[in-house]
Amino acid sequence: MSVRSGDSWAQLITTFRAGPTAFLLAHGSDDTFLAELLQDLSSERISEQTKVSMLTLLLEFPTLLCPDPEVGEQVAGSLLANFAQLPHSPKLSWLRCHLLVVVGTVLISTEAFGEGSQASRDYLSLLLHLASDLNDQRQGPGDRGVRAAACESLRELECCYPGLFSRRLDSLHSMQQQELTPVHQGYTLLYSLALRNAVLLLARRGEGALSELLAGNEGLAWEAVGNAGAVSPASLDRLLLLPTPSETKELKSVLSQLLDGSYLLTPPAQSQLLWHLAQVVCVIRTQSPAIFKAQLVRLFGTAHVALLHASLQLKGLFTDSLFTAEDEAFLLRRLVGMAQHPSLPSPLKLFYLDCLLHFPENRPLGSGSEEGLPVLLTPRLASCLFPSLFNDPGTMLARLNLLSLVCLENQGPEAERGVGYIFEHVLALADTVAGKGGREATGLFFRATYLFARYFGSRPQLMGELTGTLVGLYRQRCSLAPNLINLLNETQLVLDDPAWTTSLSKALQELTVGMPLLPPWEQELGWHLKLLARVAKESGVPQGSTLGFLQRLVRLAGAGQLGDWYIGQALLSVCRNLLQHQPPPAMGCQLAELLQDVSLSYPDVDVQDRARFYYALLSCLSGDKLGAVLAPGGRLKARTLSSSIMADSENFAAALTVHPAPQPLLLLQREAPAKPTLQLFCLLLHFERSDNFYEPVPDVCVPCLSATHPSPVLTLHLQPRCPYPTELAVSALYTTQTGLTYCSQLEPLQVAFPDIFLPLALPVNWDCESRRHLFDTLWSSLCPDGSGDCAESLFCWPTTQQPLGVLVQAHFASYLVAEEPGTYKIAIALPPHYHVLLQAQETQGAARVTIRTDNWKVLPHLSAYLQKVVE
Amino acid sequence: MRYPTVEKRAKAFNGASYVTVPEDSVFLKALLYELKLTDPDKKFVEYRDSCSRINKTSVYALPTGGGDLWPVLAFQKSGLIYVCLPLVEQSLKPRPPLISISGISQAFALLSGLLVFINSSQKNEAEMSAKVGQLPSLLMQACPLGTPLDTDLNGLLDNIHVSTNHMQKQPVWRISTYKGKPQVNVCITEKVKSMQYDKRDVADMWQVYGTVTCKCDLEGATSNVTVSLNLPANGSPLQDILVHPCVTSLDSAILTSCSVDVMDDSAFSGPYKLPFTPPSDLFNLCYYTSQVPVPPILGFYQLKEEELQLKLTVNLKLHESVKNAFEYCEARIPFFNRGPVTHLEYKVSYGQLDVSREKSLLVWVIGQKFPKSLEISLTGTVTFGSMSKEQPVDPICSGSTAYVKLYFRIPDYTLTGCYADQHSVQVFSSGKPKINTSRELISSDYYIWNSKAPAPVVYRTLFF
């Protein structure tokens, strides 16, 4: 292997990142690429920059490149050797940082890490050695980055294997205390994490002393490798430790020292530290949470999300043992203030709004995991969170949701006024839709309407007004039909009493059936029918006016004023829903009349057929059966009365489309039944010739193919024009149980040369003599005369392996006409009207086959076949 | 960036229900789908437009082959999407509330840091791609193994480890490489928002919010600075104060005033003392809001549709307490959902009126000063041609709903009266630094609505 250039690596890395799995598949076996990568990492001709990018592949995709722990171990070993060779130059410190981080990542993610792994042991002692260079004393400040990376790698190991350093807490603590350069953050995070893990594991074990833990200065706890996932904040409330007063005092001094220095860390590191220490204090019940008190004012005032979140988490963990009622009220007010602070970005404000709905109260009433309002969040406090038209959609809906909850859970004139304002806001959104509002404004309005209906659906007056607004919008813009249908569906799902859904349906029906049917109606009519189809599902809405409207349409169609397929289908969808959802006695007669009219007078034949079918269903089936037959997903759905006709859905077009099948499901086999895995219907096999040697093959239809029945045997009639072998391409068109139609290409069907052999049609009672006579006559008639298509040829079989008699019996038994000792006379008819005659004679060690035929063009096929017979 | 060790931990917490992070292309597809950025041409697609699909936060669940990937934090800014998938250190079934997930705020912090870095002083594509090129190395420093160590990426840019004798621990962010004359800049920028309706039943709204930015060029790691923000006797107290994490301690009195409370007279009114150890870069020392008694410019706007013309009247009055020295001041009068302006007749008492090049906007340039009377007016009639595609549309401004928007900046002035001067900046460091302080008031979303038509209400109070 030669070393690649930097450019070539840059290109490889880009391709790798674009699709790692595909890259490795295309690159052949995984280990060649890996080997190349490792080799070039130690090459001097490659720049540090390139090596760093090469390492990021191992950093981000270690399990793809190292499929098992053994490879992981080897790679880690190789990288460690690489690290050892690099000099301590500041110029190389970036590369060395990467190497450290990558080795850890590879060992951990390939699960190679453990006491038995040499690389793991080497890696850990390297990290501990690097970390022990406190205050740059050995290597100077140029190596500080490497030291920080070592600390971070140690932290990640402790994080993945909680308790790994639990017997070295004292030495970690002393490093943490002594380090003064900015790397102190790394030592602090490492120590606080190790402390947290050790304390939680101690509490879980239930034995051992805290003082011993804190003073631990021994080796590594390799058994922690099995602890992955063992320490979770979710289990905190089940753990407790009750150490002695002196142990508590010792711990307290450790905690205070860490907390006092916490402001020196970056905000995300501070929040981690606080969270670790909070968990420690939570478990050690003898330690008062008041130790955090001094940090609170600073946390309350912060603009940084991680720090504010830390204070909310402290609140959740310690409730009134750290936060007085006054503190709680204050924190809540701050949070409300931040949820609308004009200086903060809106995703952050949304997060704070969400925090308000899960605010950790001192005396919670709800369960905590559901959205709920804190008791202290009064309408007065929340009024600054009223949504406005200038909010971005997310903010507007989040605020609408929160304010609705506030008004719902509170009583009195303030809450009432609030509901009024919320309603006004929803109406203002409706105005934007009526104006030039695009998709976004429309979506926003319907979402706001949905929220409003969810919370205030039981207020008839407001909901009535809302109905009026929606009807008004539809009058202006019929293209809102899908939004309205969606709103009806969704509110029906969430409202305890879907009375509003019914009344909105009724109002929309009223509007739609009263629409004048004037051109250009085509487009709007489609929407109207969609909407009426949805209304037809409402059992509480009388459908007489819908039927009247449909009858008007049918009359227009009869008069030739409308009648395209699409409108016809939409019309029948309404009928279908009426059939399914409205009990027949109510409207059976009228509907039957309508369907009959359609089947007789609608200009489109397909529509007529479907109407006739519905008519048959209506007149033959009882109401229950009708419902069952038409229910989407019913058992009957996959019958040949395919779902594309039965169910009206958004998938209608899909049902009418032929989809390419993802993989061929079928295999044509010669009389060797194979079971299909699925149920298929209306299977149509279509054959395509590859040449003109045969007559076209007609399609074959199989009504049903099922796993529970044996595969049907199909007989294909092939009519050769010329007696040659051929290949037929086969495609299958079928409908699956889901009602979709697929097209799939099957394996081609091979027609080999011997497939077209036929024996001569000899009378059964002929004796040997007559047969020989016939053969000889034929033989001489096929004697080549130089002008016709007759030809003679010779072929030799070695008979060393099988005697001639056995060969003939195996392959030509049905074509054998006459037999003399040592000589076999074989006649084969080739459709449509050709012949091949063979005389095979045993000579020394070989069989001589003399061939005569009336079509010399078959000779190549024949000799290929004869060749194959002996192979 | 992917963090396989973090993925491994996530797997340990979730066992069989763990959802693998898919390859980038699959992830991106799922993300665009979830952010409703697919199928832009289709009017209604159920998965995207259904009214029950409401995102109340920027946290999403991305459908992937193996289940829903949650919690994916994503926000969009200037055509870019910033995404992060934080670790949840507990089982995801049932989904815990966001507030209980430590990783969420870490993800917010990291993405906000990224956003600030990408958007700071970036002007063209070349600079942008240079910034994107720096990202891997910055992320390697900020978050080498998936745990954010720092989120101020700009601060990491010139992270050189300086050889100094450390006598005591220093703040991690204080990596001073500055050599030269010490100086401290403090700038107070106040913005004022307003919605004026000139209607009896709708209350006008105005709101002031400020940002104090600082840049401290000081040598050595041991510099501490205290900035005191002062208010004059008649100043408006600062509320909702949020401070930068480098502020080392806070007096709780500073935080007590909160805009969501009903004002109480005993409110703390400064000085607001903020001691801090400065980062080397420019940073926002604090944010605040305030409630001032009157808006700086009070206006009314009347617009009437008469046959094919619009008759308009605009009056503006500068409050006498406001400093009458603008850097710029103009009133923009846009017309939406109409054709281009074809004819304009007008009278202004002051300043000058222009029609924009697109013929859909009148710009009334008021200039540096209001006249002595502090009141100015504009009357005129406008005629429009037929609507065309180039003309702007707006869903709110339909019918006669219309607004005038004011743009102005007053240097060396704040509405609250808040100021910082030479004496209010104390620096504890070797050498006497030069101290520059400045302040400004800038308009932001300053609307005056047509009082003759409905207008969107942005502020509701439940109390009268």
mmCIF file of C-alpha atoms in Angstrom, chain A residues 17 19-21 59-62 94 98 101 105 108-109 111 141 144-145 152-153 155-156 159-160 176-177 179-182 184-185 189 228-229 231-234 263-268 271-272 275 297-298 300-307 309 312-313 330 333-334 336-338 340-344 347-348 350-351 354-355 358 360 368 371 379-381 383-384 386 388-390 394 397-398 401 414 417-418 421 424 432 435-437 439 446-447 450-451 479 482-483 486-487 490, chain B residues 1-2 4-6 8-9 12-13 23-25 36 38-44 46 48-58 75 89-90 97-102 104-106 108-109 137 140-141 144-145 147-151 161-164 166-173 175 193 195 207 209-211 239-245 247-252 255-256 258-262 287-289 337 393-396 398 447 449 456-464:
data_model
loop_
_atom_site.group_PDB
_atom_site.id
_atom_site.type_symbol
_atom_site.label_atom_id
_atom_site.label_comp_id
_atom_site.label_asym_id
_atom_site.label_seq_id
_atom_site.Cartn_x
_atom_site.Cartn_y
_atom_site.Cartn_z
ATOM 1 C CA ARG A 17 -19.160 11.197 5.589
ATOM 2 C CA GLY A 19 -22.735 7.848 3.375
ATOM 3 C CA PRO A 20 -20.507 5.786 5.642
ATOM 4 C CA THR A 21 -22.201 2.437 5.118
ATOM 5 C CA LEU A 59 -14.113 9.484 16.322
ATOM 6 C CA GLU A 60 -17.558 9.585 14.777
ATOM 7 C CA PHE A 61 -17.939 6.155 13.184
ATOM 8 C CA PRO A 62 -15.846 3.812 15.324
ATOM 9 C CA TRP A 94 -3.891 19.432 18.482
ATOM 10 C CA HIS A 98 -7.437 14.104 18.910
ATOM 11 C CA VAL A 101 -10.077 11.374 22.458
ATOM 12 C CA THR A 105 -14.030 6.586 21.831
ATOM 13 C CA ILE A 108 -15.622 2.442 24.678
ATOM 14 C CA SER A 109 -17.840 2.172 21.655
ATOM 15 C CA GLU A 111 -16.764 -2.523 23.874
ATOM 16 C CA PRO A 141 1.803 25.506 29.072
ATOM 17 C CA ARG A 144 -2.040 22.248 28.485
ATOM 18 C CA GLY A 145 -4.518 21.353 25.730
ATOM 19 C CA GLU A 152 -12.025 15.084 29.488
ATOM 20 C CA SER A 153 -11.247 11.528 28.357
ATOM 21 C CA ARG A 155 -14.402 12.101 32.620
ATOM 22 C CA GLU A 156 -15.994 10.311 29.689
ATOM 23 C CA CYS A 159 -19.379 8.683 32.705
ATOM 24 C CA CYS A 160 -19.646 5.506 30.631
ATOM 25 C CA GLN A 176 -8.748 19.347 41.559
ATOM 26 C CA GLN A 177 -7.598 21.533 44.422
ATOM 27 C CA GLU A 179 -4.664 22.888 39.629
ATOM 28 C CA LEU A 180 -4.753 26.643 39.119
ATOM 29 C CA THR A 181 -4.600 27.062 35.336
ATOM 30 C CA PRO A 182 -7.880 27.164 33.374
ATOM 31 C CA HIS A 184 -9.015 23.306 36.632
ATOM 32 C CA GLN A 185 -12.458 23.033 35.066
ATOM 33 C CA LEU A 189 -15.863 18.065 36.389
ATOM 34 C CA ALA A 228 -23.154 1.200 32.189
ATOM 35 C CA GLY A 229 -26.508 2.937 32.662
ATOM 36 C CA VAL A 231 -26.564 5.676 37.602
ATOM 37 C CA SER A 232 -29.611 7.583 36.530
ATOM 38 C CA PRO A 233 -31.192 10.633 38.117
ATOM 39 C CA ALA A 234 -34.488 8.826 37.721
ATOM 40 C CA TYR A 263 -18.501 30.649 39.391
ATOM 41 C CA LEU A 264 -15.067 30.207 37.803
ATOM 42 C CA LEU A 265 -16.389 27.595 35.395
ATOM 43 C CA THR A 266 -18.133 28.147 32.093
ATOM 44 C CA PRO A 267 -21.944 28.100 32.384
ATOM 45 C CA PRO A 268 -22.463 24.601 30.921
ATOM 46 C CA SER A 271 -24.639 23.529 35.486
ATOM 47 C CA GLN A 272 -23.133 20.037 35.315
ATOM 48 C CA TRP A 275 -26.410 18.903 39.012
ATOM 49 C CA VAL A 297 -29.239 34.711 43.693
ATOM 50 C CA ARG A 298 -26.580 34.407 41.024
ATOM 51 C CA PHE A 300 -31.822 33.547 39.508
ATOM 52 C CA GLY A 301 -30.323 36.546 37.760
ATOM 53 C CA THR A 302 -28.577 34.714 34.987
ATOM 54 C CA ALA A 303 -29.276 35.169 31.317
ATOM 55 C CA HIS A 304 -27.773 31.742 30.599
ATOM 56 C CA VAL A 305 -30.167 28.926 29.903
ATOM 57 C CA ALA A 306 -28.040 26.169 31.416
ATOM 58 C CA LEU A 307 -27.691 28.033 34.715
ATOM 59 C CA HIS A 309 -32.239 25.351 34.162
ATOM 60 C CA LEU A 312 -35.090 24.855 38.205
ATOM 61 C CA GLN A 313 -33.623 21.406 38.659
ATOM 62 C CA PHE A 330 -40.039 34.840 42.886
ATOM 63 C CA ARG A 333 -42.248 35.432 38.316
ATOM 64 C CA ARG A 334 -38.749 35.410 36.862
ATOM 65 C CA VAL A 336 -42.782 34.247 33.391
ATOM 66 C CA GLY A 337 -40.684 37.322 32.762
ATOM 67 C CA MET A 338 -38.120 35.311 30.812
ATOM 68 C CA GLN A 340 -41.594 36.912 27.239
ATOM 69 C CA HIS A 341 -38.311 38.774 27.559
ATOM 70 C CA PRO A 342 -37.802 40.753 24.346
ATOM 71 C CA SER A 343 -34.035 40.165 24.483
ATOM 72 C CA LEU A 344 -34.206 36.371 24.412
ATOM 73 C CA PRO A 347 -36.879 28.946 20.973
ATOM 74 C CA LEU A 348 -35.593 29.720 24.452
ATOM 75 C CA LEU A 350 -40.739 28.462 24.215
ATOM 76 C CA PHE A 351 -38.607 26.301 26.475
ATOM 77 C CA ASP A 354 -42.833 24.652 28.617
ATOM 78 C CA CYS A 355 -41.029 24.828 31.976
ATOM 79 C CA HIS A 358 -44.059 21.567 34.342
ATOM 80 C CA PRO A 360 -41.619 22.044 40.032
ATOM 81 C CA GLY A 368 -45.686 16.066 37.172
ATOM 82 C CA GLU A 371 -48.896 19.563 31.524
ATOM 83 C CA PRO A 379 -54.395 35.188 35.266
ATOM 84 C CA ARG A 380 -52.838 38.371 36.555
ATOM 85 C CA LEU A 381 -49.322 36.971 36.217
ATOM 86 C CA SER A 383 -51.664 38.203 31.231
ATOM 87 C CA CYS A 384 -48.338 39.370 29.818
ATOM 88 C CA PHE A 386 -51.177 36.896 25.666
ATOM 89 C CA SER A 388 -50.390 38.498 19.402
ATOM 90 C CA LEU A 389 -50.454 38.412 15.639
ATOM 91 C CA PHE A 390 -46.824 39.416 15.626
ATOM 92 C CA GLY A 394 -44.788 28.415 17.641
ATOM 93 C CA LEU A 397 -49.728 28.571 19.785
ATOM 94 C CA ALA A 398 -47.717 27.895 22.936
ATOM 95 C CA ASN A 401 -52.316 26.950 24.981
ATOM 96 C CA GLU A 414 -60.596 38.086 34.881
ATOM 97 C CA ARG A 417 -62.315 38.417 30.044
ATOM 98 C CA GLY A 418 -59.315 36.283 29.166
ATOM 99 C CA TYR A 421 -59.584 37.960 24.390
ATOM 100 C CA GLU A 424 -60.901 37.641 19.664
ATOM 101 C CA THR A 432 -55.666 36.973 8.135
ATOM 102 C CA GLY A 435 -57.142 38.315 3.672
ATOM 103 C CA LYS A 436 -54.182 37.214 1.678
ATOM 104 C CA GLY A 437 -52.994 34.624 4.176
ATOM 105 C CA ARG A 439 -50.487 28.287 3.856
ATOM 106 C CA PHE A 446 -56.813 26.090 12.146
ATOM 107 C CA ARG A 447 -54.392 25.070 14.884
ATOM 108 C CA TYR A 450 -58.381 23.374 17.298
ATOM 109 C CA LEU A 451 -56.837 24.488 20.591
ATOM 110 C CA SER A 479 -60.056 25.397 -1.073
ATOM 111 C CA PRO A 482 -59.334 19.836 3.459
ATOM 112 C CA ASN A 483 -58.524 22.032 6.478
ATOM 113 C CA ASN A 486 -59.237 17.798 9.130
ATOM 114 C CA LEU A 487 -60.601 20.083 11.852
ATOM 115 C CA GLU A 490 -59.454 16.046 14.919
ATOM 116 C CA MET B 1 -20.611 15.779 14.935
ATOM 117 C CA ARG B 2 -21.469 12.372 16.280
ATOM 118 C CA PRO B 4 -20.589 7.368 19.765
ATOM 119 C CA THR B 5 -19.814 7.142 23.489
ATOM 120 C CA VAL B 6 -22.875 9.229 24.267
ATOM 121 C CA LYS B 8 -23.651 4.085 23.875
ATOM 122 C CA ARG B 9 -24.779 5.628 27.143
ATOM 123 C CA ALA B 12 -27.631 1.692 28.220
ATOM 124 C CA PHE B 13 -30.423 3.877 29.592
ATOM 125 C CA GLU B 23 -26.985 8.379 8.907
ATOM 126 C CA ASP B 24 -26.955 12.060 8.036
ATOM 127 C CA SER B 25 -29.039 11.846 4.875
ATOM 128 C CA LYS B 36 -42.738 21.013 7.712
ATOM 129 C CA THR B 38 -41.226 19.398 2.528
ATOM 130 C CA ASP B 39 -43.808 19.471 -0.261
ATOM 131 C CA PRO B 40 -43.932 23.261 -0.515
ATOM 132 C CA ASP B 41 -46.215 23.141 -3.538
ATOM 133 C CA LYS B 42 -48.967 21.117 -1.991
ATOM 134 C CA LYS B 43 -51.691 23.098 -0.331
ATOM 135 C CA PHE B 44 -52.745 20.615 2.286
ATOM 136 C CA GLU B 46 -52.180 15.832 6.421
ATOM 137 C CA ARG B 48 -47.754 18.560 7.763
ATOM 138 C CA ASP B 49 -50.887 20.656 7.941
ATOM 139 C CA SER B 50 -53.114 18.757 10.329
ATOM 140 C CA CYS B 51 -54.433 21.124 12.993
ATOM 141 C CA SER B 52 -53.532 18.734 15.782
ATOM 142 C CA ARG B 53 -49.851 18.855 14.905
ATOM 143 C CA ILE B 54 -48.824 21.684 17.182
ATOM 144 C CA ASN B 55 -45.236 22.281 18.167
ATOM 145 C CA LYS B 56 -45.183 24.239 21.363
ATOM 146 C CA THR B 57 -41.434 23.995 21.738
ATOM 147 C CA SER B 58 -38.443 23.681 19.411
ATOM 148 C CA PHE B 75 -34.065 25.995 15.343
ATOM 149 C CA GLU B 89 -30.161 10.084 31.321
ATOM 150 C CA GLN B 90 -33.259 8.036 31.977
ATOM 151 C CA PRO B 97 -40.882 16.524 30.614
ATOM 152 C CA LEU B 98 -38.154 18.723 29.119
ATOM 153 C CA ILE B 99 -37.511 20.428 32.427
ATOM 154 C CA SER B 100 -36.203 17.180 33.895
ATOM 155 C CA ILE B 101 -33.638 16.627 31.127
ATOM 156 C CA SER B 102 -30.299 18.256 31.934
ATOM 157 C CA ILE B 104 -31.844 20.052 27.001
ATOM 158 C CA SER B 105 -30.425 23.285 28.335
ATOM 159 C CA GLN B 106 -26.912 22.129 27.447
ATOM 160 C CA PHE B 108 -29.768 25.038 23.925
ATOM 161 C CA ALA B 109 -26.544 26.577 25.135
ATOM 162 C CA SER B 137 -12.024 22.430 15.399
ATOM 163 C CA MET B 140 -13.664 19.730 19.264
ATOM 164 C CA GLN B 141 -12.668 22.258 21.907
ATOM 165 C CA PRO B 144 -14.918 17.033 22.422
ATOM 166 C CA LEU B 145 -16.828 14.031 23.728
ATOM 167 C CA THR B 147 -20.415 17.066 26.957
ATOM 168 C CA PRO B 148 -20.344 20.830 26.367
ATOM 169 C CA LEU B 149 -17.393 22.375 28.169
ATOM 170 C CA ASP B 150 -17.878 25.849 26.784
ATOM 171 C CA THR B 151 -20.465 27.346 24.498
ATOM 172 C CA HIS B 161 -2.562 28.907 26.541
ATOM 173 C CA VAL B 162 -0.619 31.646 28.120
ATOM 174 C CA SER B 163 2.271 30.927 30.351
ATOM 175 C CA THR B 164 1.564 32.835 33.492
ATOM 176 C CA HIS B 166 -1.163 31.292 38.520
ATOM 177 C CA MET B 167 -1.388 32.228 42.140
ATOM 178 C CA GLN B 168 -5.065 31.387 42.384
ATOM 179 C CA LYS B 169 -7.714 29.858 40.176
ATOM 180 C CA GLN B 170 -8.920 32.049 37.384
ATOM 181 C CA PRO B 171 -12.242 32.047 35.588
ATOM 182 C CA VAL B 172 -12.000 29.652 32.694
ATOM 183 C CA TRP B 173 -13.216 32.229 30.199
ATOM 184 C CA ILE B 175 -7.901 34.120 28.758
ATOM 185 C CA LYS B 193 -41.408 49.121 20.704
ATOM 186 C CA MET B 195 -48.272 49.912 19.041
ATOM 187 C CA GLN B 207 -42.145 48.817 25.863
ATOM 188 C CA TYR B 209 -35.786 47.050 26.654
ATOM 189 C CA GLY B 210 -32.101 47.506 26.909
ATOM 190 C CA THR B 211 -28.822 45.726 26.447
ATOM 191 C CA GLN B 239 -36.929 45.302 35.339
ATOM 192 C CA ASP B 240 -36.410 41.670 34.353
ATOM 193 C CA ILE B 241 -32.656 42.093 34.608
ATOM 194 C CA LEU B 242 -30.710 39.166 33.157
ATOM 195 C CA VAL B 243 -26.972 39.174 33.652
ATOM 196 C CA HIS B 244 -24.073 37.535 31.851
ATOM 197 C CA PRO B 245 -22.655 34.510 33.656
ATOM 198 C CA VAL B 247 -21.035 38.520 36.804
ATOM 199 C CA THR B 248 -19.679 37.193 40.054
ATOM 200 C CA SER B 249 -22.254 38.329 42.529
ATOM 201 C CA LEU B 250 -25.598 40.068 42.556
ATOM 202 C CA ASP B 251 -27.552 42.040 45.058
ATOM 203 C CA SER B 252 -30.984 40.442 45.221
ATOM 204 C CA LEU B 255 -33.701 41.287 40.626
ATOM 205 C CA THR B 256 -36.844 42.090 42.561
ATOM 206 C CA CYS B 258 -40.264 42.287 37.457
ATOM 207 C CA SER B 259 -42.470 43.480 34.605
ATOM 208 C CA VAL B 260 -45.097 40.857 35.299
ATOM 209 C CA ASP B 261 -45.904 42.434 38.647
ATOM 210 C CA VAL B 262 -48.058 45.411 39.206
ATOM 211 C CA TYR B 287 -30.448 42.801 29.522
ATOM 212 C CA TYR B 288 -33.371 44.627 31.048
ATOM 213 C CA THR B 289 -36.836 45.890 30.329
ATOM 214 C CA ASN B 337 -52.381 44.199 -1.344
ATOM 215 C CA VAL B 393 -48.930 41.386 0.127
ATOM 216 C CA ASP B 394 -49.626 41.111 3.818
ATOM 217 C CA PRO B 395 -52.261 38.992 5.522
ATOM 218 C CA ILE B 396 -52.787 41.452 8.364
ATOM 219 C CA SER B 398 -56.284 43.736 4.409
ATOM 220 C CA TYR B 447 -46.218 50.997 14.715
ATOM 221 C CA TRP B 449 -52.153 51.902 13.175
ATOM 222 C CA PRO B 456 -54.255 43.769 15.540
ATOM 223 C CA VAL B 457 -54.102 44.070 19.297
ATOM 224 C CA VAL B 458 -50.829 42.932 20.780
ATOM 225 C CA TYR B 459 -51.251 43.641 24.428
ATOM 226 C CA ARG B 460 -54.089 42.555 26.614
ATOM 227 C CA THR B 461 -54.509 43.304 30.215
ATOM 228 C CA LEU B 462 -57.072 41.568 32.324
ATOM 229 C CA PHE B 463 -57.273 44.515 34.698
ATOM 230 C CA PHE B 464 -58.589 47.989 34.338
#
